Short mmCIF file of C-alpha atoms and ligand atoms in Angstrom, two decimals:
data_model
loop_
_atom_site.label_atom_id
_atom_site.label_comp_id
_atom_site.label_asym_id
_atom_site.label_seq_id
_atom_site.Cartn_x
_atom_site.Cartn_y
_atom_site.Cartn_z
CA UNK A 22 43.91 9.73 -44.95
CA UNK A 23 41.40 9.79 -42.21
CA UNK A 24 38.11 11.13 -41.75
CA UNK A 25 35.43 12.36 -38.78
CA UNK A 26 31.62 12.77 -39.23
CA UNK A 27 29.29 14.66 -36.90
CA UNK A 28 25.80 13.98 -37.06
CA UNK A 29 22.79 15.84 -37.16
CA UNK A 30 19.57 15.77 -37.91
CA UNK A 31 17.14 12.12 -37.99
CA UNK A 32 17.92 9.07 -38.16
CA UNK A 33 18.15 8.98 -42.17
CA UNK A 34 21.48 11.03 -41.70
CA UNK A 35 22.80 8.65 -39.22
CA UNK A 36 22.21 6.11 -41.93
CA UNK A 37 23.68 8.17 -44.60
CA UNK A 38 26.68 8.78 -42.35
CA UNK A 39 27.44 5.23 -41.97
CA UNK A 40 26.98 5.13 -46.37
CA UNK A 41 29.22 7.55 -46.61
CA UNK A 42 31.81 5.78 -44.10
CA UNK A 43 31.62 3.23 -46.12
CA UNK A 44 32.15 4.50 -49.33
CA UNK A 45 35.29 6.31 -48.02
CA UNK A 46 36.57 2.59 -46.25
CA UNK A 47 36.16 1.21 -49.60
CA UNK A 48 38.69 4.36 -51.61
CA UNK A 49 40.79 4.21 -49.19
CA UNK A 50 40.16 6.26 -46.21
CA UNK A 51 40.36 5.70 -42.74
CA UNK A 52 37.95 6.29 -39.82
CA UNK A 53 39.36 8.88 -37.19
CA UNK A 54 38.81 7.72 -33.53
CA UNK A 55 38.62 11.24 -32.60
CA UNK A 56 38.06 15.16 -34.70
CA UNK A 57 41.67 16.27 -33.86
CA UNK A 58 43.09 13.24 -35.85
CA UNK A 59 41.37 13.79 -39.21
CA UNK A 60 42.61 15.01 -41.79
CA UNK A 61 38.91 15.64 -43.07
CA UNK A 62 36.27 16.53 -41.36
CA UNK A 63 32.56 16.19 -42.41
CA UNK A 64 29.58 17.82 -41.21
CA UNK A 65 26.62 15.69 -42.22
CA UNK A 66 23.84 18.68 -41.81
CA UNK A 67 19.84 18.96 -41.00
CA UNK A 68 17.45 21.97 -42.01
CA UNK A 69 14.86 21.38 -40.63
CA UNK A 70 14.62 23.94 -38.23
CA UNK A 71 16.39 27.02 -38.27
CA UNK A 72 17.94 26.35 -34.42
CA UNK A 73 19.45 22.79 -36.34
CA UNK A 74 21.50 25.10 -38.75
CA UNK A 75 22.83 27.65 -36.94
CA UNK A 76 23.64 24.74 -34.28
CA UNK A 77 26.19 23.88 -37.26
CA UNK A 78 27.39 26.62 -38.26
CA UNK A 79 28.55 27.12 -34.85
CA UNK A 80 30.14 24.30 -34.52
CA UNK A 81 31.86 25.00 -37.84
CA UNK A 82 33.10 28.08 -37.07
CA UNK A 83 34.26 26.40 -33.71
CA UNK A 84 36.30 23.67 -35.38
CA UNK A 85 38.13 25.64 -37.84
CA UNK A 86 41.17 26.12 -34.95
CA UNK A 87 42.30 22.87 -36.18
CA UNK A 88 43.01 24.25 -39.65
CA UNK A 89 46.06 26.74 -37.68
CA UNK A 90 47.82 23.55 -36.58
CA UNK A 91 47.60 21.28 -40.11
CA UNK A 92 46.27 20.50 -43.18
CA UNK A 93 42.71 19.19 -42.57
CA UNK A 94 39.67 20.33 -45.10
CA UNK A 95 36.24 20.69 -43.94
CA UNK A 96 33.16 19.83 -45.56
CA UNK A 97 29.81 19.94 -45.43
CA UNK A 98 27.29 17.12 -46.39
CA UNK A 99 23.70 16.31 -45.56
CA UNK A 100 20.26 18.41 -45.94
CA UNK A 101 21.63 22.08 -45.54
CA UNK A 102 24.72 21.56 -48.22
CA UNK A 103 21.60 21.03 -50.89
CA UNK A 104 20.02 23.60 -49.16
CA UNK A 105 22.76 26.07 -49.19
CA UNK A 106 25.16 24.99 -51.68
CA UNK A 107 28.33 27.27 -52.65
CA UNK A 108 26.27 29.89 -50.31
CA UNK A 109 27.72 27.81 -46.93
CA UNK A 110 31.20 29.01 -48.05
CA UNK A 111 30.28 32.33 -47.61
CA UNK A 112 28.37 31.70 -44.86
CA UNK A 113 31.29 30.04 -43.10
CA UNK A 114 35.07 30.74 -44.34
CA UNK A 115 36.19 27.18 -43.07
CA UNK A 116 34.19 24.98 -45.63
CA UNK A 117 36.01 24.06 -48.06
CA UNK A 118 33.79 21.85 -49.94
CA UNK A 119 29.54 21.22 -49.95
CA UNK A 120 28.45 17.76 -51.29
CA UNK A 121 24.64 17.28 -51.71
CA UNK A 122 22.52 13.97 -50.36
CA UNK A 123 22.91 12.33 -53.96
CA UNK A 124 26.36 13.25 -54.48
CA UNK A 125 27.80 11.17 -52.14
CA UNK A 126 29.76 8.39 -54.42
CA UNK A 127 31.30 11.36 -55.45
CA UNK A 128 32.88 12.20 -51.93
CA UNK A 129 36.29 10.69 -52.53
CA UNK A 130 37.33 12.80 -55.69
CA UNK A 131 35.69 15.52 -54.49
CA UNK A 132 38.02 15.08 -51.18
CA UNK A 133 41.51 14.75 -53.10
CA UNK A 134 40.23 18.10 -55.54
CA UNK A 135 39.78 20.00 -52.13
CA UNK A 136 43.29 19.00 -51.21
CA UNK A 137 44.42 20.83 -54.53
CA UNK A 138 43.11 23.77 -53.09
CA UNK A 139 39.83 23.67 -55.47
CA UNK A 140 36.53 24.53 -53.46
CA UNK A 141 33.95 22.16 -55.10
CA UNK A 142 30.50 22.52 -54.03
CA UNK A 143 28.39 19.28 -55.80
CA UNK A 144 24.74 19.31 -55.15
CA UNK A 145 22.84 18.18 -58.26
CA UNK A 146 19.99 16.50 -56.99
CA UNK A 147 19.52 12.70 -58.44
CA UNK A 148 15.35 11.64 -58.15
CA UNK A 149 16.80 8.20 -58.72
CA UNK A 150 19.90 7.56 -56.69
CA UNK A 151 19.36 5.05 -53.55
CA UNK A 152 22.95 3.67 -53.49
CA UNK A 153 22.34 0.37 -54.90
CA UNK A 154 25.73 -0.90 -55.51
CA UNK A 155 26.76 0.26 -51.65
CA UNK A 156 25.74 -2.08 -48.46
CA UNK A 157 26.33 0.20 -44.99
CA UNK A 158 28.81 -0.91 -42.81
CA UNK A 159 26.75 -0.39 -39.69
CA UNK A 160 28.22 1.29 -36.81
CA UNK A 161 26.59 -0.06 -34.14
CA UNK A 162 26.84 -3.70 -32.73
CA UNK A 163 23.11 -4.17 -31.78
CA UNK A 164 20.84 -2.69 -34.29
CA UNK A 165 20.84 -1.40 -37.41
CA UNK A 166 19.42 1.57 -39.20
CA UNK A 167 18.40 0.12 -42.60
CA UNK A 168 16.85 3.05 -45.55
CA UNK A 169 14.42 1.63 -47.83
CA UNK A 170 13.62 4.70 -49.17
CA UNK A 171 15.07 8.29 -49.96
CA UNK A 172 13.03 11.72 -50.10
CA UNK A 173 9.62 12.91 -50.16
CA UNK A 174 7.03 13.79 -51.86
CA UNK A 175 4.51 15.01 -49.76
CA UNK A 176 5.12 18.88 -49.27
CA UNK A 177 3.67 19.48 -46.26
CA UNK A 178 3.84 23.32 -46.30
CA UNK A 179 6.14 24.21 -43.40
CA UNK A 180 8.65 21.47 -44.58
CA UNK A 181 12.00 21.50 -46.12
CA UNK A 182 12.71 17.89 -46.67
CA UNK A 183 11.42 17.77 -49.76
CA UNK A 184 13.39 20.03 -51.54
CA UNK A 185 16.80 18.61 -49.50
CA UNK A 186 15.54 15.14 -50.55
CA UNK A 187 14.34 15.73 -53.58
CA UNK A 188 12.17 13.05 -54.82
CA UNK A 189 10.52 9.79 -53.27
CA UNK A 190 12.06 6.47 -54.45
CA UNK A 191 12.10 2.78 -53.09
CA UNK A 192 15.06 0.95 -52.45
CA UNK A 193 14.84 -2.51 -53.77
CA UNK A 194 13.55 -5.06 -51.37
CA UNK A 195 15.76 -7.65 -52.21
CA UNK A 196 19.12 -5.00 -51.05
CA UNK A 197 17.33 -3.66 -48.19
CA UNK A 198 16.45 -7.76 -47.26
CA UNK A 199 19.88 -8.78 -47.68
CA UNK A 200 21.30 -5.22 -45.27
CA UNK A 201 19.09 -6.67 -43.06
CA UNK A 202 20.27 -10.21 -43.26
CA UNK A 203 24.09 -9.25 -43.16
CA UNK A 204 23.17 -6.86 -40.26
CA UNK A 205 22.17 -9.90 -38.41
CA UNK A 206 24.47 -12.55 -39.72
CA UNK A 207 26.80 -9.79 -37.85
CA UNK A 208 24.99 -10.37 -34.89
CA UNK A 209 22.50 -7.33 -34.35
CA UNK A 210 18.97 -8.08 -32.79
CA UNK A 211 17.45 -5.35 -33.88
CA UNK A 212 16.37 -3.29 -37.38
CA UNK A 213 14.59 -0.37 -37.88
CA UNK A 214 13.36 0.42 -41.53
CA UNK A 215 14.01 4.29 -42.37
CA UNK A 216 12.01 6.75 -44.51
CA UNK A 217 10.18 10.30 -44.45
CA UNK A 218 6.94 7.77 -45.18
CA UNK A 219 7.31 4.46 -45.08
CA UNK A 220 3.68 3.53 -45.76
CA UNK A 221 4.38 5.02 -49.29
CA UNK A 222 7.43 2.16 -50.11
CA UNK A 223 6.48 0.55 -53.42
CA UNK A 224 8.93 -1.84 -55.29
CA UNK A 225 7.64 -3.42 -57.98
CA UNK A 226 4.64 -5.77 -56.28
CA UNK A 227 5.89 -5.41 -52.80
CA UNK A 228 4.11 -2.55 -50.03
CA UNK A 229 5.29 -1.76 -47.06
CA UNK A 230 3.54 -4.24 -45.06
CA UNK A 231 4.91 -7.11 -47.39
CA UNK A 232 8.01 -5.58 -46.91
CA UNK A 233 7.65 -5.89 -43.10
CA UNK A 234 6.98 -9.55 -43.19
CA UNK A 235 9.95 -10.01 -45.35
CA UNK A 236 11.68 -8.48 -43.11
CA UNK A 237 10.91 -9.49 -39.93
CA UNK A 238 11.10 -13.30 -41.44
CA UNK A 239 14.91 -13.15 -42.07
CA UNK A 240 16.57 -15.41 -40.01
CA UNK A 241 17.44 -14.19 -36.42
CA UNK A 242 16.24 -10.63 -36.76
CA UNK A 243 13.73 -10.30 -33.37
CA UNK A 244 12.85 -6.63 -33.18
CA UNK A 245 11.63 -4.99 -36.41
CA UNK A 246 10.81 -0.96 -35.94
CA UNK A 247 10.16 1.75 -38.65
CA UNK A 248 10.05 5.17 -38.93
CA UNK A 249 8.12 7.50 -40.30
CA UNK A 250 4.29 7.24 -41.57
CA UNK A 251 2.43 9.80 -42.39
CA UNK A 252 -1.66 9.66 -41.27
CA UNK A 253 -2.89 9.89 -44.86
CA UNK A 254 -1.18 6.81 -46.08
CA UNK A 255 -1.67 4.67 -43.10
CA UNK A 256 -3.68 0.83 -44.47
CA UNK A 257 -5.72 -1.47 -42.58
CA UNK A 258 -3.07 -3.70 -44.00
CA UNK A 259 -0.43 -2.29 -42.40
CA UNK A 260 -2.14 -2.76 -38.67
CA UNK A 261 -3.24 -6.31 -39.39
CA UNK A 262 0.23 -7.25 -40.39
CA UNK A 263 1.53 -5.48 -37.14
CA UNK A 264 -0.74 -7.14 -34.92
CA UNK A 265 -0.23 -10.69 -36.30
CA UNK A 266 3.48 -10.27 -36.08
CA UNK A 267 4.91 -10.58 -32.85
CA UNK A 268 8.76 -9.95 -34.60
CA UNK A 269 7.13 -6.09 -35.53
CA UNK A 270 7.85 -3.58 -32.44
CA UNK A 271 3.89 -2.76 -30.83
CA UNK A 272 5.48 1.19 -31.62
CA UNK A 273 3.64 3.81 -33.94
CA UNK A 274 5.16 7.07 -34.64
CA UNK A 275 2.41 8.90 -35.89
CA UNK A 276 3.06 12.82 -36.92
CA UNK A 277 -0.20 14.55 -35.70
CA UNK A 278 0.91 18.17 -36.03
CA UNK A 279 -1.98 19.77 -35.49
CA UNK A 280 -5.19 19.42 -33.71
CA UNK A 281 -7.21 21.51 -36.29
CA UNK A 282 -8.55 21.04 -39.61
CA UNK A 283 -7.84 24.61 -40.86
CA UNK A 284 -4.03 24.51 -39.99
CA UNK A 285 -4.49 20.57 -41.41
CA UNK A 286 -5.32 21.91 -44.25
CA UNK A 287 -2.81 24.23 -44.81
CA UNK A 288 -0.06 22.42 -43.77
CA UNK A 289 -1.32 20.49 -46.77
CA UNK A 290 -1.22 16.77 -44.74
CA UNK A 291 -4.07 15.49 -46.69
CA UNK A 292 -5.89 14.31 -43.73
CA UNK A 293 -8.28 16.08 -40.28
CA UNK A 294 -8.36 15.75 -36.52
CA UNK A 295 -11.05 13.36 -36.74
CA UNK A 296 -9.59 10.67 -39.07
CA UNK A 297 -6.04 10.98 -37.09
CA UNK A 298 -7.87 9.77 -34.30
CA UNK A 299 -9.76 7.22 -35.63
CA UNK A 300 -6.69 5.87 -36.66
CA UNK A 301 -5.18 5.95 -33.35
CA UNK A 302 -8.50 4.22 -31.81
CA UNK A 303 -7.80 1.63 -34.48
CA UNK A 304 -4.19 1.23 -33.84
CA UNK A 305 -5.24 0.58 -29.80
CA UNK A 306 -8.17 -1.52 -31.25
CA UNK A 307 -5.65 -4.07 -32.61
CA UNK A 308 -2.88 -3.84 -30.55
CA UNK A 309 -3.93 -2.95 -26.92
CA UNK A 310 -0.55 -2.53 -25.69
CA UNK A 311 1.19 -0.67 -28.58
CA UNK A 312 3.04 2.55 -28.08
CA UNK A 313 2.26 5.63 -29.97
CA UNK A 314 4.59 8.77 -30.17
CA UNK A 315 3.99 11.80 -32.53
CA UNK A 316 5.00 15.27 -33.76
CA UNK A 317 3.55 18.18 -33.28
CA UNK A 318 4.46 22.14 -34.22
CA UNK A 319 2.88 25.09 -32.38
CA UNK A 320 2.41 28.20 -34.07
CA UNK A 321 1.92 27.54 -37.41
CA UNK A 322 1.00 31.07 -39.32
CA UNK A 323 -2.53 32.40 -38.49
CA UNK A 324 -2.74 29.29 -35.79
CA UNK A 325 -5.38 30.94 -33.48
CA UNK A 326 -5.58 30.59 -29.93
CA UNK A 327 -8.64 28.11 -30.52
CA UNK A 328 -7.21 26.64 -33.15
CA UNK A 329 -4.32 25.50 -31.12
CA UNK A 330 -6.60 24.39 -28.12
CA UNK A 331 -7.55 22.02 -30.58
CA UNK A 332 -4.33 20.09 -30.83
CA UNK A 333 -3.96 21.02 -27.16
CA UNK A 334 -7.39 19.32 -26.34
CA UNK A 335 -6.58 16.29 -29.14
CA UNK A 336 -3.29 15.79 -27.29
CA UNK A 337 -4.95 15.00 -23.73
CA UNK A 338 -7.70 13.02 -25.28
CA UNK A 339 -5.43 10.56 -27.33
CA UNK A 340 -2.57 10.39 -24.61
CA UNK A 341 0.38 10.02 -26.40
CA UNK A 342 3.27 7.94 -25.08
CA UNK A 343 5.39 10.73 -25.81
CA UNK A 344 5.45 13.61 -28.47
CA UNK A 345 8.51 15.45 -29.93
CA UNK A 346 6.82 19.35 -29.79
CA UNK A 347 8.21 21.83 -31.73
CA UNK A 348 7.46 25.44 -32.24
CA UNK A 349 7.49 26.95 -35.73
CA UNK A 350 10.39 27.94 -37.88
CA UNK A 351 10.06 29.73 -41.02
CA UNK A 352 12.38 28.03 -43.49
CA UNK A 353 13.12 29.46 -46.84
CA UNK A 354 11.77 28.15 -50.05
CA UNK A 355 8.59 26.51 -48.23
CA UNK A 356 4.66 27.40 -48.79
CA UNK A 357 3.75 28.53 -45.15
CA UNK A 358 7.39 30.78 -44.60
CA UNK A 359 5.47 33.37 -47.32
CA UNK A 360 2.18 33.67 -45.49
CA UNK A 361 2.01 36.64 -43.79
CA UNK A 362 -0.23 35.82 -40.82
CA UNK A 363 3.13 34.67 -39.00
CA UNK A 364 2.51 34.32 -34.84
CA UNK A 365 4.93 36.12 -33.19
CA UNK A 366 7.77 34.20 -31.78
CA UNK A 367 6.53 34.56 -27.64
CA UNK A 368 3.04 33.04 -29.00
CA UNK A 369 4.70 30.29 -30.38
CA UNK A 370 6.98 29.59 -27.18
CA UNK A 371 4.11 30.34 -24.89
CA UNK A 372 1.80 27.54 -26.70
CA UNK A 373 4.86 25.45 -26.84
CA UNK A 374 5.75 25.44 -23.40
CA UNK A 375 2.04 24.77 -22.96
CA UNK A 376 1.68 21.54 -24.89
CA UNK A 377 5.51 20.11 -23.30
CA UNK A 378 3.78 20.96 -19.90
CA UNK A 379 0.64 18.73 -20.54
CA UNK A 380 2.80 16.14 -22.04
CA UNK A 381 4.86 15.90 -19.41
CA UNK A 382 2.22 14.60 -17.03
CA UNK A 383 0.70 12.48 -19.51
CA UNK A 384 3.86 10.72 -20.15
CA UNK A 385 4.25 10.15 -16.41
CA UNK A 386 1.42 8.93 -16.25
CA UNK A 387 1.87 6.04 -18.98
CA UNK A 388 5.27 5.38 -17.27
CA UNK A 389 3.95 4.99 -13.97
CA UNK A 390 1.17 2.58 -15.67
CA UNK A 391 3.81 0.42 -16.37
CA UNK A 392 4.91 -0.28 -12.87
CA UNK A 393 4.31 -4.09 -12.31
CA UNK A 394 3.82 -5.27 -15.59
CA UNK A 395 6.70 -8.16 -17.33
CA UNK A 396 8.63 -6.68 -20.13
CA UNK A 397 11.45 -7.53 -22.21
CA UNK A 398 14.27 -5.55 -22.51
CA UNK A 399 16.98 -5.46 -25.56
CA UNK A 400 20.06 -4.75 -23.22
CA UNK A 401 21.66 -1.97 -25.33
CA UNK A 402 25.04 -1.18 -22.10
CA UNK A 403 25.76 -0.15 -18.55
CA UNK A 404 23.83 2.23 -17.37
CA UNK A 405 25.21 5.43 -17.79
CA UNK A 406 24.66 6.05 -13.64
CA UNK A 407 25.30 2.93 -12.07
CA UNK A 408 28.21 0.23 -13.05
CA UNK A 409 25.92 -2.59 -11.42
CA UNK A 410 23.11 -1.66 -13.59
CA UNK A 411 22.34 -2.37 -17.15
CA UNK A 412 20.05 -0.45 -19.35
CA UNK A 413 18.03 -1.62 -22.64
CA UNK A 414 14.27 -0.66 -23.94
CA UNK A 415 11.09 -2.73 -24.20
CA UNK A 416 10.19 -3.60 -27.91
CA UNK A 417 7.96 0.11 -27.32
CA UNK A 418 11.00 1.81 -27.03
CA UNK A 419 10.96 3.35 -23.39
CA UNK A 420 14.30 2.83 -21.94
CA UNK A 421 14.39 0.38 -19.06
CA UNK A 422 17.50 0.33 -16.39
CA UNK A 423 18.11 -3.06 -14.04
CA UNK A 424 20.85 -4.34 -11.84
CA UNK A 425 23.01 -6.39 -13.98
CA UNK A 426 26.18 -7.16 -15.57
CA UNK A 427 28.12 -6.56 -19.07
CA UNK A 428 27.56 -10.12 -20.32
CA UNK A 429 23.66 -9.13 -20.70
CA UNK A 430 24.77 -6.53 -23.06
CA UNK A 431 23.03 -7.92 -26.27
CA UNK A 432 20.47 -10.05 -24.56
CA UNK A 433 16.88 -9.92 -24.62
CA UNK A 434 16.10 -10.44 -20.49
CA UNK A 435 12.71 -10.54 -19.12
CA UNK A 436 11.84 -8.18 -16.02
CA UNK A 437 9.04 -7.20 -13.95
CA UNK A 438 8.87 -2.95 -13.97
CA UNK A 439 8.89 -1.40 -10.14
CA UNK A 440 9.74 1.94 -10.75
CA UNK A 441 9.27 4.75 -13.24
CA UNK A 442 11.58 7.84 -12.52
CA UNK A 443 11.33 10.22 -15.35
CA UNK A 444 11.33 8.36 -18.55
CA UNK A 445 13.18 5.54 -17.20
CA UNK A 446 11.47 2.74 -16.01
CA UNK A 447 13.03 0.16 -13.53
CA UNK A 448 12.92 -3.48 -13.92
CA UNK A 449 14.38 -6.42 -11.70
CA UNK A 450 15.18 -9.64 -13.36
CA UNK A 451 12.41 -12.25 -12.52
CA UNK A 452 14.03 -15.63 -12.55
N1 LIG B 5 8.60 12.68 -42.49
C1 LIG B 5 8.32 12.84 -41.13
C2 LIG B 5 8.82 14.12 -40.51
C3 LIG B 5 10.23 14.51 -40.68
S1 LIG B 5 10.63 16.07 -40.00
C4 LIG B 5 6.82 12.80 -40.96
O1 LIG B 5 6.10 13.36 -41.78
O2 LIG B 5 6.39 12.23 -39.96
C5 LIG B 5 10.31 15.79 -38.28
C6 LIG B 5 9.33 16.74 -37.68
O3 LIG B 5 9.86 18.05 -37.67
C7 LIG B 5 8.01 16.90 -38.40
O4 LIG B 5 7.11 15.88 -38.14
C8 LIG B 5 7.50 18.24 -37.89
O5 LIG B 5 6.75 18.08 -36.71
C9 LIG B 5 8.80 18.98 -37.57
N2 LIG B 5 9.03 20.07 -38.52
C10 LIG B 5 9.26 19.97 -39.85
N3 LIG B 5 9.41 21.20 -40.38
C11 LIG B 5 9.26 22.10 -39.37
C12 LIG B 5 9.29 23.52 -39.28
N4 LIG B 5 9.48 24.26 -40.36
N5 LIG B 5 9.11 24.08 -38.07
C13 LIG B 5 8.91 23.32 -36.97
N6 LIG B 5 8.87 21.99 -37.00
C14 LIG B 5 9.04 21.37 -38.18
FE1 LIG B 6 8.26 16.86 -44.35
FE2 LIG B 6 5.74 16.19 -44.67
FE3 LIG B 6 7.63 14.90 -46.02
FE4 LIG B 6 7.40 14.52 -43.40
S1 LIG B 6 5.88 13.98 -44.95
S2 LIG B 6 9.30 14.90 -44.54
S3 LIG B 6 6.77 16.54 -42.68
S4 LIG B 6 7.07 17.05 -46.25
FE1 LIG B 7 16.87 17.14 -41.04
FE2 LIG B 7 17.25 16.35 -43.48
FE3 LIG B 7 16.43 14.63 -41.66
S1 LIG B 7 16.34 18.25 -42.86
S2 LIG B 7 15.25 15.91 -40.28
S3 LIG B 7 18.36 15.66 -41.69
S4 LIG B 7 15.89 14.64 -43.79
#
């Protein structure tokens, strides 16, 4: 029997999409090369903004034609199956089964019982279940997404995570040191450690930064990167390790949110304007040369137009190397979707548009700023404009394109920058 998952969402789905590949390889199933040769298909689902669902939805809807021609089941996994539950069924005739985040080792039986014509939807939540008797078969040939922790418990007050998570918990070190080891032994350059806040890992005596140098000391691994911290739980001990580690990527994303301590405040991240900064001056303190990216969300309810100067103003001083902006969405279940001092939807897109159009320059600017500086590149493939050109992305993560050939692919090559065009910068090869 074969399967076919689509992705959405952050990179903890794409990890959970390659667990749950691999717990259908080992029952059995087989991978589909393409969606019109499965005889399942899987939607692995985000929530965390309201354009991310319907997004699915649509495509649900759009991929039930395959059901006229033959047998194949649809089903729905990820953050909006807990979310939703039985209720995507109504929502969308063509699902015929809804497995939740910590249902997955369930998948299989639940796949034969929809082929009986039973509509299961499975979505108890487990505050203990990390997978540890499953290793990911990672998909791709150069890096590797490796989780070392599941959900969250931070409820910041806009957010849905936590309640499609459910609870934080650790992965033990020793199976997230030997993913990473087998992820190299398999030839992959590259890791990056996954969870909603990583700075939070705990496993019996081992942090997150002692998990980093574990990590980054396994034999042949050269790029280590990690994703997401959150301000409030950010240690000295954390940068120092960084700084003194030249295997750890010089690349901190660091969720901002908000420029102003009210809207901090109650968005409940445990932490103001002022201390966000200082950690960013102490980031650049330590590591001159590191990258820093963030998140941000305009039009939080009762976010005045001085209130969001503030994270407009906080955005231009600190010069961010880029910043995912997003504007507000009311989702169900959360703190903030029940207060009533909502800002209208052409506020939020107005102040929106406003902070993409400041970042825009800035991050031009930081491109341009690395015109003539040495950097070396992970080549990743050919360059999706040029077959003489390959393309690959400092250990800061901007992608860099440069003449070259396939047998780079999987190399770490040094070049000198002479170009930024958009947010592509352009090396050549020094020899
Ligand atoms: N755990 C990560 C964030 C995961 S969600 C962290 O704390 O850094 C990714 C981003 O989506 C968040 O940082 C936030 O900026 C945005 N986001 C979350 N919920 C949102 C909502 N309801 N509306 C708009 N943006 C939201
Ligand atoms: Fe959501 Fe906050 Fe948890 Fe990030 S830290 S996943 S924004 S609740
Ligand atoms: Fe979306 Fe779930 Fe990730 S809501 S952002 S897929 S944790």
């Amino acid at each position: 029997m074969k399967y076919f998952i689509e992705t959405y969402g952050c990179q903890m789905n794409v990890a959970d999409s390659e667990l749950v590949m691999t717990i259908l390889n080992d029952n059995g199933f087989e991978s589909a090369a393409e969606i019109f040769e499965a005889d399942v298909i899987l939607f692995n689902t985000c929530s965390v903004r309201q354009h991310a669902e319907d997004r699915v939805l649509g495509r649900i809807n759009n991929e039930m034609k395959h059901k006229l021609s033959r047998n194949v089941k649809i089903g729905v996994i990820g953050c909006m199956a807990q979310r939703l539950g039985e209720e995507l069924m109504q929502l969308s005739s063509g699902v015929d089964f809804v497995v939740g985040v910590d249902m997955y080792d369930k998948l299989p039986e639940i796949i034969s019982s929809a082929f009986h014509q039973e509509m299961l939807s499975v979505t108890d939540i487990n505050n203990e279940q990390v997978y540890p008797d499953i290793m990911p078969v990672h998909q791709d040939p150069l890096k590797a997404f490796v989780t070392i922790m599941r959900g969250c418990n931070n409820f910041c007050s806009y957010c849905i995570v936590p309640y499609t998570r459910g609870r934080e918990r650790s992965r033990g070190y020793a199976e997230i040191l030997e993913d990473v080891r087998i992820a190299v032994e398999q030839g992959r350059r590259e890791v990056m450690l996954l969870g909603q806040n990583v700075n939070s890992y705990q496993y019996q005596d081992i942090s997150f930064p002692l998990l980093l140098k574990k990590a980054s000391a396994v034999h042949g691994v050269n790029r280590i990167r990690f994703t997401t911290s959150h301000p409030k739980d950010l240690s000295d001990h954390l940068i120092e390790v960084m700084a003194e580690n030249e295997k750890i990527c010089q690349h901190f994303h660091l969720a901002m949110q908000s420029g102003d301590d009210e809207i901090l405040t109650r968005m409940n991240r445990g932490y103001t304007a002022s201390h966000y900064y200082n950690l960013i001056a102490k980031l650049r303190k330590a590591m001159p040369e590191i990258a820093i990216t963030t998140d941000v969300i305009a039009g939080f309810p009762g976010e005045t137009e001085a209130q969001f100067q503030r994270t407009y103003d906080l955005m231009k001083a600190i010069e961010f190397d880029y910043a995912y902006m997003f504007k507000y969405s009311p989702r169900t279940g959360t703190k903030a979707a029940l207060y009533t001092d909502q800002v209208p939807e052409e506020v939020r897109l107005d102040r929106l548009q406003r902070l993409i159009s400041q970042q825009e320059k800035i991050t031009h600017k930081k491109y341009q700023e690395q015109i003539g500086k040495i950097r070396e590149i992970y080549v990743e493939g050919i360059s999706r404009k040029s077959e003489s050109e390959v393309a690959g992305k400092t250990p800061d993560f901007k992608v860099t394109v440069f003449p070259g050939t396939k047998e780079m692919i999987g190399k770490f090559i040094n070049v000198k920058i002479v170009d930024a065009v958009g947010w592509t910068l352009k090396g050549e090869v020094i020899i």
